[in-house]
């Protein structure tokens, strides 16, 4: 089946602009995650959705970052007033629901490379 | 707080050599999960293995093997008879805490297998 897809694959924008990054999870996966990966670093957690609601947004760096998942499938990460420091690869992952006490691996998309000039 | 340390930034080996990637983790939770992911040059993270804190049984899968030792908080990964296609960045990750759903990643180890 199809994996996690992300669009666009590359986004170049100017400082101060607004951007939206889209994630299509694997069909049937109720959990969706956003991570940010800076050059030479491991991915850093941003936000986690279970269904339509953000269950954990503790990784969002500030209020310029916001994410939605209105129908429990596709998610959009929104960044307002972009800054050069926002340049990174934004990764989306999804996982299926597991029984209580267990944990499922996260399947990652190819990422969106955001460059803020 | 949880932390994952991958002390090896870059490793180069000649094809067919064995190579071990080190991972040390920190967590105060008694229940946690450990993962290894591979990130080839294409950029997509590929899941390799998951282990929970109650399962210290080490495993061999083809050319891959894992050594999980709670006593030293280590979860090392070995590739036997390395191949050029193994060249990638390898990440160790931790998920701990009953109420946490995020993965904490190490900084990764870049493995280059030279033909």
PDB file of C-alpha atoms in Angstrom:
ATOM      1  CA  UNK A   1       0.000   0.000   0.000  1.00  0.00           C
ATOM      2  CA  UNK A   2       0.950   3.652  -0.232  1.00  0.00           C
ATOM      3  CA  UNK A   3       3.210   5.086   2.397  1.00  0.00           C
ATOM      4  CA  UNK A   4       3.118   8.489   4.054  1.00  0.00           C
ATOM      5  CA  UNK A   5       3.219  11.242   1.478  1.00  0.00           C
ATOM      6  CA  UNK A   6       4.194  14.871   1.964  1.00  0.00           C
ATOM      7  CA  UNK A   7       3.794  17.883  -0.262  1.00  0.00           C
ATOM      8  CA  UNK A   8       5.561  19.887  -1.427  1.00  0.00           C
ATOM      9  CA  UNK A   9       8.877  18.081  -1.402  1.00  0.00           C
ATOM     10  CA  UNK A  10      10.677  21.427  -1.435  1.00  0.00           C
ATOM     11  CA  UNK A  11       9.495  24.859  -0.416  1.00  0.00           C
ATOM     12  CA  UNK A  12      11.473  28.055  -0.727  1.00  0.00           C
ATOM     13  CA  UNK A  13      10.000  31.153   0.845  1.00  0.00           C
ATOM     14  CA  UNK A  14      11.033  34.581   2.006  1.00  0.00           C
ATOM     15  CA  UNK A  15      11.392  35.671   5.582  1.00  0.00           C
ATOM     16  CA  UNK A  16       8.088  36.803   6.992  1.00  0.00           C
ATOM     17  CA  UNK A  17       5.896  34.754   4.654  1.00  0.00           C
ATOM     18  CA  UNK A  18       3.297  32.151   5.597  1.00  0.00           C
ATOM     19  CA  UNK A  19       3.704  28.493   4.550  1.00  0.00           C
ATOM     20  CA  UNK A  20       1.621  25.336   4.715  1.00  0.00           C
ATOM     21  CA  UNK A  21       3.049  21.840   4.601  1.00  0.00           C
ATOM     22  CA  UNK A  22       0.788  18.877   3.931  1.00  0.00           C
ATOM     23  CA  UNK A  23       0.921  15.289   5.147  1.00  0.00           C
ATOM     24  CA  UNK A  24      -1.111  12.307   3.920  1.00  0.00           C
ATOM     25  CA  UNK A  25      -0.756   9.428   6.398  1.00  0.00           C
ATOM     26  CA  UNK A  26      -1.033   5.748   5.651  1.00  0.00           C
ATOM     27  CA  UNK A  27      -4.683   4.803   5.234  1.00  0.00           C
ATOM     28  CA  UNK A  28      -6.174   3.622   8.505  1.00  0.00           C
ATOM     29  CA  UNK A  29      -3.457   5.092  10.721  1.00  0.00           C
ATOM     30  CA  UNK A  30      -5.110   7.173  13.412  1.00  0.00           C
ATOM     31  CA  UNK A  31      -1.925   8.570  14.935  1.00  0.00           C
ATOM     32  CA  UNK A  32      -0.010  11.295  13.098  1.00  0.00           C
ATOM     33  CA  UNK A  33       3.193  13.061  14.105  1.00  0.00           C
ATOM     34  CA  UNK A  34       5.212  16.015  12.891  1.00  0.00           C
ATOM     35  CA  UNK A  35       8.965  16.266  13.425  1.00  0.00           C
ATOM     36  CA  UNK A  36      11.568  18.798  12.352  1.00  0.00           C
ATOM     37  CA  UNK A  37      15.052  17.757  11.295  1.00  0.00           C
ATOM     38  CA  UNK A  38      17.806  20.335  11.080  1.00  0.00           C
ATOM     39  CA  UNK A  39      20.985  19.629   9.160  1.00  0.00           C
ATOM     40  CA  UNK A  40      23.153  17.075  10.917  1.00  0.00           C
ATOM     41  CA  UNK A  41      20.618  16.441  13.667  1.00  0.00           C
ATOM     42  CA  UNK A  42      18.064  13.827  14.514  1.00  0.00           C
ATOM     43  CA  UNK A  43      14.370  14.565  14.094  1.00  0.00           C
ATOM     44  CA  UNK A  44      12.793  16.635  16.870  1.00  0.00           C
ATOM     45  CA  UNK A  45       9.189  16.127  17.870  1.00  0.00           C
ATOM     46  CA  UNK A  46       6.718  18.901  17.161  1.00  0.00           C
ATOM     47  CA  UNK A  47       3.157  17.625  17.588  1.00  0.00           C
ATOM     48  CA  UNK A  48       1.107  14.447  17.810  1.00  0.00           C
ATOM     49  CA  UNK A  49      -2.499  13.868  16.683  1.00  0.00           C
ATOM     50  CA  UNK A  50      -4.758  11.036  17.721  1.00  0.00           C
ATOM     51  CA  UNK A  51      -7.668  11.323  15.339  1.00  0.00           C
ATOM     52  CA  UNK A  52      -8.636  14.949  14.838  1.00  0.00           C
ATOM     53  CA  UNK A  53      -7.259  16.329  18.068  1.00  0.00           C
ATOM     54  CA  UNK A  54      -3.744  17.375  18.971  1.00  0.00           C
ATOM     55  CA  UNK A  55      -2.949  15.123  21.914  1.00  0.00           C
ATOM     56  CA  UNK A  56       0.525  16.571  22.466  1.00  0.00           C
ATOM     57  CA  UNK A  57       1.807  19.837  20.999  1.00  0.00           C
ATOM     58  CA  UNK A  58       4.607  20.320  23.482  1.00  0.00           C
ATOM     59  CA  UNK A  59       7.268  20.321  20.756  1.00  0.00           C
ATOM     60  CA  UNK A  60       5.952  23.320  18.823  1.00  0.00           C
ATOM     61  CA  UNK A  61       8.662  25.960  19.249  1.00  0.00           C
ATOM     62  CA  UNK A  62       6.367  29.000  19.474  1.00  0.00           C
ATOM     63  CA  UNK A  63       2.959  30.318  18.496  1.00  0.00           C
ATOM     64  CA  UNK A  64       4.006  30.872  14.881  1.00  0.00           C
ATOM     65  CA  UNK A  65       3.634  27.117  14.416  1.00  0.00           C
ATOM     66  CA  UNK A  66       0.234  25.487  14.201  1.00  0.00           C
ATOM     67  CA  UNK A  67      -1.076  22.192  12.864  1.00  0.00           C
ATOM     68  CA  UNK A  68      -4.529  20.853  12.049  1.00  0.00           C
ATOM     69  CA  UNK A  69      -6.077  17.533  11.125  1.00  0.00           C
ATOM     70  CA  UNK A  70      -9.770  18.396  10.640  1.00  0.00           C
ATOM     71  CA  UNK A  71     -11.008  15.032   9.381  1.00  0.00           C
ATOM     72  CA  UNK A  72      -8.596  12.741  11.146  1.00  0.00           C
ATOM     73  CA  UNK A  73      -6.589  11.955   8.042  1.00  0.00           C
ATOM     74  CA  UNK A  74      -4.628  14.638   6.168  1.00  0.00           C
ATOM     75  CA  UNK A  75      -2.736  17.101   8.335  1.00  0.00           C
ATOM     76  CA  UNK A  76      -1.377  20.556   7.576  1.00  0.00           C
ATOM     77  CA  UNK A  77       1.490  22.199   9.416  1.00  0.00           C
ATOM     78  CA  UNK A  78       1.248  25.972   9.233  1.00  0.00           C
ATOM     79  CA  UNK A  79       4.079  28.392   9.899  1.00  0.00           C
ATOM     80  CA  UNK A  80       3.415  32.116  10.139  1.00  0.00           C
ATOM     81  CA  UNK A  81       5.971  34.904   9.729  1.00  0.00           C
ATOM     82  CA  UNK A  82       8.684  32.474   8.769  1.00  0.00           C
ATOM     83  CA  UNK A  83      12.223  33.064   9.986  1.00  0.00           C
ATOM     84  CA  UNK A  84      15.532  31.834   8.586  1.00  0.00           C
ATOM     85  CA  UNK A  85      15.868  29.568  11.598  1.00  0.00           C
ATOM     86  CA  UNK A  86      12.772  27.679  10.493  1.00  0.00           C
ATOM     87  CA  UNK A  87      14.740  26.218   7.576  1.00  0.00           C
ATOM     88  CA  UNK A  88      14.785  22.452   8.035  1.00  0.00           C
ATOM     89  CA  UNK A  89      13.243  19.242   6.762  1.00  0.00           C
ATOM     90  CA  UNK A  90       9.764  18.755   8.186  1.00  0.00           C
ATOM     91  CA  UNK A  91       8.903  15.087   8.587  1.00  0.00           C
ATOM     92  CA  UNK A  92       5.496  13.560   9.035  1.00  0.00           C
ATOM     93  CA  UNK A  93       4.898  10.077  10.438  1.00  0.00           C
ATOM     94  CA  UNK A  94       1.865   7.923  11.114  1.00  0.00           C
ATOM     95  CA  UNK A  95       1.192   4.807  13.104  1.00  0.00           C
ATOM     96  CA  UNK A  96      -1.745   2.475  13.716  1.00  0.00           C
ATOM     97  CA  UNK A  97      -3.590   2.196  16.991  1.00  0.00           C
ATOM     98  CA  UNK A  98      -2.102  -0.429  19.248  1.00  0.00           C
ATOM     99  CA  UNK A  99      -3.607  -2.264  22.167  1.00  0.00           C
ATOM    100  CA  UNK A 100      -3.087  -0.832  25.603  1.00  0.00           C
ATOM    101  CA  UNK A 101       0.432  -1.335  26.866  1.00  0.00           C
ATOM    102  CA  UNK A 102       1.952  -1.741  23.440  1.00  0.00           C
ATOM    103  CA  UNK A 103       3.467   0.667  20.992  1.00  0.00           C
ATOM    104  CA  UNK A 104       3.612   0.783  17.227  1.00  0.00           C
ATOM    105  CA  UNK A 105       6.491   1.988  15.153  1.00  0.00           C
ATOM    106  CA  UNK A 106       6.062   5.234  13.287  1.00  0.00           C
ATOM    107  CA  UNK A 107       6.250   5.211   9.508  1.00  0.00           C
ATOM    108  CA  UNK A 108       7.838   8.330   8.084  1.00  0.00           C
ATOM    109  CA  UNK A 109       7.227  10.281   4.921  1.00  0.00           C
ATOM    110  CA  UNK A 110       9.980  11.689   2.692  1.00  0.00           C
ATOM    111  CA  UNK A 111       9.753  15.118   4.281  1.00  0.00           C
ATOM    112  CA  UNK A 112       9.373  18.678   3.050  1.00  0.00           C
ATOM    113  CA  UNK A 113      12.573  20.672   2.813  1.00  0.00           C
ATOM    114  CA  UNK A 114      11.757  24.240   3.832  1.00  0.00           C
ATOM    115  CA  UNK A 115      14.208  26.999   2.994  1.00  0.00           C
ATOM    116  CA  UNK A 116      13.562  30.483   4.317  1.00  0.00           C
ATOM    117  CA  UNK A 117      15.614  33.129   2.528  1.00  0.00           C
TER     118      UNK A 117
ATOM    119  CA  UNK B   1      13.616  13.841  30.736  1.00  0.00           C
ATOM    120  CA  UNK B   2      14.880  11.415  28.155  1.00  0.00           C
ATOM    121  CA  UNK B   3      18.021  11.546  26.107  1.00  0.00           C
ATOM    122  CA  UNK B   4      19.665   9.442  23.405  1.00  0.00           C
ATOM    123  CA  UNK B   5      23.372   9.647  22.730  1.00  0.00           C
ATOM    124  CA  UNK B   6      25.071   8.328  19.643  1.00  0.00           C
ATOM    125  CA  UNK B   7      28.712   9.085  20.271  1.00  0.00           C
ATOM    126  CA  UNK B   8      29.879   8.058  16.813  1.00  0.00           C
ATOM    127  CA  UNK B   9      29.268  10.863  14.351  1.00  0.00           C
ATOM    128  CA  UNK B  10      30.707   9.137  11.302  1.00  0.00           C
ATOM    129  CA  UNK B  11      32.067   5.669  10.609  1.00  0.00           C
ATOM    130  CA  UNK B  12      33.739   4.378   7.465  1.00  0.00           C
ATOM    131  CA  UNK B  13      34.261   0.694   6.801  1.00  0.00           C
ATOM    132  CA  UNK B  14      35.369  -1.340   3.846  1.00  0.00           C
ATOM    133  CA  UNK B  15      32.751  -3.567   2.296  1.00  0.00           C
ATOM    134  CA  UNK B  16      32.321  -6.941   4.038  1.00  0.00           C
ATOM    135  CA  UNK B  17      33.604  -5.638   7.365  1.00  0.00           C
ATOM    136  CA  UNK B  18      31.378  -5.851  10.431  1.00  0.00           C
ATOM    137  CA  UNK B  19      30.361  -2.581  12.071  1.00  0.00           C
ATOM    138  CA  UNK B  20      28.650  -1.763  15.374  1.00  0.00           C
ATOM    139  CA  UNK B  21      26.732   1.443  15.976  1.00  0.00           C
ATOM    140  CA  UNK B  22      26.490   2.536  19.578  1.00  0.00           C
ATOM    141  CA  UNK B  23      23.473   3.975  21.354  1.00  0.00           C
ATOM    142  CA  UNK B  24      23.159   4.998  25.002  1.00  0.00           C
ATOM    143  CA  UNK B  25      19.868   6.217  26.398  1.00  0.00           C
ATOM    144  CA  UNK B  26      18.646   7.958  29.532  1.00  0.00           C
ATOM    145  CA  UNK B  27      15.179   7.719  31.010  1.00  0.00           C
ATOM    146  CA  UNK B  28      13.641   7.546  34.463  1.00  0.00           C
ATOM    147  CA  UNK B  29      10.735   5.444  33.274  1.00  0.00           C
ATOM    148  CA  UNK B  30      10.657   1.705  33.800  1.00  0.00           C
ATOM    149  CA  UNK B  31       8.582   1.140  30.674  1.00  0.00           C
ATOM    150  CA  UNK B  32      10.029   2.405  27.438  1.00  0.00           C
ATOM    151  CA  UNK B  33      10.668   1.464  23.834  1.00  0.00           C
ATOM    152  CA  UNK B  34      13.828   1.688  21.791  1.00  0.00           C
ATOM    153  CA  UNK B  35      14.066   1.909  18.022  1.00  0.00           C
ATOM    154  CA  UNK B  36      16.597   1.982  15.224  1.00  0.00           C
ATOM    155  CA  UNK B  37      15.843   3.846  12.021  1.00  0.00           C
ATOM    156  CA  UNK B  38      17.890   4.090   8.833  1.00  0.00           C
ATOM    157  CA  UNK B  39      17.947   7.257   6.721  1.00  0.00           C
ATOM    158  CA  UNK B  40      19.477   6.646   3.279  1.00  0.00           C
ATOM    159  CA  UNK B  41      20.545   9.540   1.068  1.00  0.00           C
ATOM    160  CA  UNK B  42      16.997   9.749  -0.294  1.00  0.00           C
ATOM    161  CA  UNK B  43      16.007  11.099   3.116  1.00  0.00           C
ATOM    162  CA  UNK B  44      13.150   8.833   4.143  1.00  0.00           C
ATOM    163  CA  UNK B  45      13.469   7.257   7.587  1.00  0.00           C
ATOM    164  CA  UNK B  46      13.129   3.493   7.440  1.00  0.00           C
ATOM    165  CA  UNK B  47      12.119   1.558  10.561  1.00  0.00           C
ATOM    166  CA  UNK B  48      14.488  -1.296  11.427  1.00  0.00           C
ATOM    167  CA  UNK B  49      13.626  -2.600  14.877  1.00  0.00           C
ATOM    168  CA  UNK B  50      11.657  -1.928  18.069  1.00  0.00           C
ATOM    169  CA  UNK B  51      12.421  -3.281  21.532  1.00  0.00           C
ATOM    170  CA  UNK B  52      10.523  -2.699  24.770  1.00  0.00           C
ATOM    171  CA  UNK B  53      12.175  -2.393  28.153  1.00  0.00           C
ATOM    172  CA  UNK B  54      10.947  -5.812  29.273  1.00  0.00           C
ATOM    173  CA  UNK B  55      12.444  -7.652  26.333  1.00  0.00           C
ATOM    174  CA  UNK B  56      16.206  -7.900  26.616  1.00  0.00           C
ATOM    175  CA  UNK B  57      16.391 -10.795  24.228  1.00  0.00           C
ATOM    176  CA  UNK B  58      18.881  -9.952  21.560  1.00  0.00           C
ATOM    177  CA  UNK B  59      18.044 -10.728  18.008  1.00  0.00           C
ATOM    178  CA  UNK B  60      19.674 -11.513  14.725  1.00  0.00           C
ATOM    179  CA  UNK B  61      17.878 -10.757  11.495  1.00  0.00           C
ATOM    180  CA  UNK B  62      19.911 -11.572   8.440  1.00  0.00           C
ATOM    181  CA  UNK B  63      23.000  -9.376   8.563  1.00  0.00           C
ATOM    182  CA  UNK B  64      21.584  -7.213  11.363  1.00  0.00           C
ATOM    183  CA  UNK B  65      21.806  -7.893  15.085  1.00  0.00           C
ATOM    184  CA  UNK B  66      20.947  -5.885  18.175  1.00  0.00           C
ATOM    185  CA  UNK B  67      22.401  -5.911  21.670  1.00  0.00           C
ATOM    186  CA  UNK B  68      20.093  -4.432  24.332  1.00  0.00           C
ATOM    187  CA  UNK B  69      21.589  -4.150  27.832  1.00  0.00           C
ATOM    188  CA  UNK B  70      19.546  -2.389  30.498  1.00  0.00           C
ATOM    189  CA  UNK B  71      22.435  -2.540  32.960  1.00  0.00           C
ATOM    190  CA  UNK B  72      24.436  -0.152  30.801  1.00  0.00           C
ATOM    191  CA  UNK B  73      21.443   1.602  29.136  1.00  0.00           C
ATOM    192  CA  UNK B  74      22.748   0.621  25.748  1.00  0.00           C
ATOM    193  CA  UNK B  75      21.054  -0.543  22.576  1.00  0.00           C
ATOM    194  CA  UNK B  76      23.754  -1.240  20.023  1.00  0.00           C
ATOM    195  CA  UNK B  77      23.266  -2.269  16.426  1.00  0.00           C
ATOM    196  CA  UNK B  78      25.629  -4.437  14.371  1.00  0.00           C
ATOM    197  CA  UNK B  79      25.784  -4.982  10.635  1.00  0.00           C
ATOM    198  CA  UNK B  80      27.673  -8.086   9.612  1.00  0.00           C
ATOM    199  CA  UNK B  81      29.451  -8.241   6.245  1.00  0.00           C
ATOM    200  CA  UNK B  82      28.548  -4.648   5.392  1.00  0.00           C
ATOM    201  CA  UNK B  83      27.483  -3.703   1.889  1.00  0.00           C
ATOM    202  CA  UNK B  84      27.568  -0.418  -0.004  1.00  0.00           C
ATOM    203  CA  UNK B  85      23.772  -0.247   0.222  1.00  0.00           C
ATOM    204  CA  UNK B  86      24.106  -0.036   4.004  1.00  0.00           C
ATOM    205  CA  UNK B  87      25.553   3.465   3.622  1.00  0.00           C
ATOM    206  CA  UNK B  88      23.137   5.770   5.423  1.00  0.00           C
ATOM    207  CA  UNK B  89      22.594   7.698   8.620  1.00  0.00           C
ATOM    208  CA  UNK B  90      21.363   5.485  11.430  1.00  0.00           C
ATOM    209  CA  UNK B  91      19.266   6.881  14.249  1.00  0.00           C
ATOM    210  CA  UNK B  92      18.545   5.387  17.626  1.00  0.00           C
ATOM    211  CA  UNK B  93      15.307   6.595  19.221  1.00  0.00           C
ATOM    212  CA  UNK B  94      13.530   6.299  22.559  1.00  0.00           C
ATOM    213  CA  UNK B  95       9.882   6.487  23.524  1.00  0.00           C
ATOM    214  CA  UNK B  96       9.274   6.548  27.258  1.00  0.00           C
ATOM    215  CA  UNK B  97       6.576   7.565  29.681  1.00  0.00           C
ATOM    216  CA  UNK B  98       3.031   6.258  29.662  1.00  0.00           C
ATOM    217  CA  UNK B  99       1.655   9.617  28.620  1.00  0.00           C
ATOM    218  CA  UNK B 100       4.249  10.404  25.991  1.00  0.00           C
ATOM    219  CA  UNK B 101       3.912   9.592  22.328  1.00  0.00           C
ATOM    220  CA  UNK B 102       6.946  11.327  20.953  1.00  0.00           C
ATOM    221  CA  UNK B 103      10.191   9.727  19.874  1.00  0.00           C
ATOM    222  CA  UNK B 104      13.446  11.198  21.138  1.00  0.00           C
ATOM    223  CA  UNK B 105      16.169  10.685  18.564  1.00  0.00           C
ATOM    224  CA  UNK B 106      19.918  10.683  18.837  1.00  0.00           C
ATOM    225  CA  UNK B 107      21.944  12.810  16.469  1.00  0.00           C
ATOM    226  CA  UNK B 108      22.630   9.864  14.202  1.00  0.00           C
ATOM    227  CA  UNK B 109      25.686   8.007  12.981  1.00  0.00           C
ATOM    228  CA  UNK B 110      26.655   8.361   9.350  1.00  0.00           C
ATOM    229  CA  UNK B 111      27.890   5.050   8.018  1.00  0.00           C
ATOM    230  CA  UNK B 112      29.888   4.940   4.813  1.00  0.00           C
ATOM    231  CA  UNK B 113      30.666   1.544   3.324  1.00  0.00           C
ATOM    232  CA  UNK B 114      33.491   1.760   0.854  1.00  0.00           C
ATOM    233  CA  UNK B 115      33.634  -0.775  -1.970  1.00  0.00           C
TER     234      UNK B 115
END
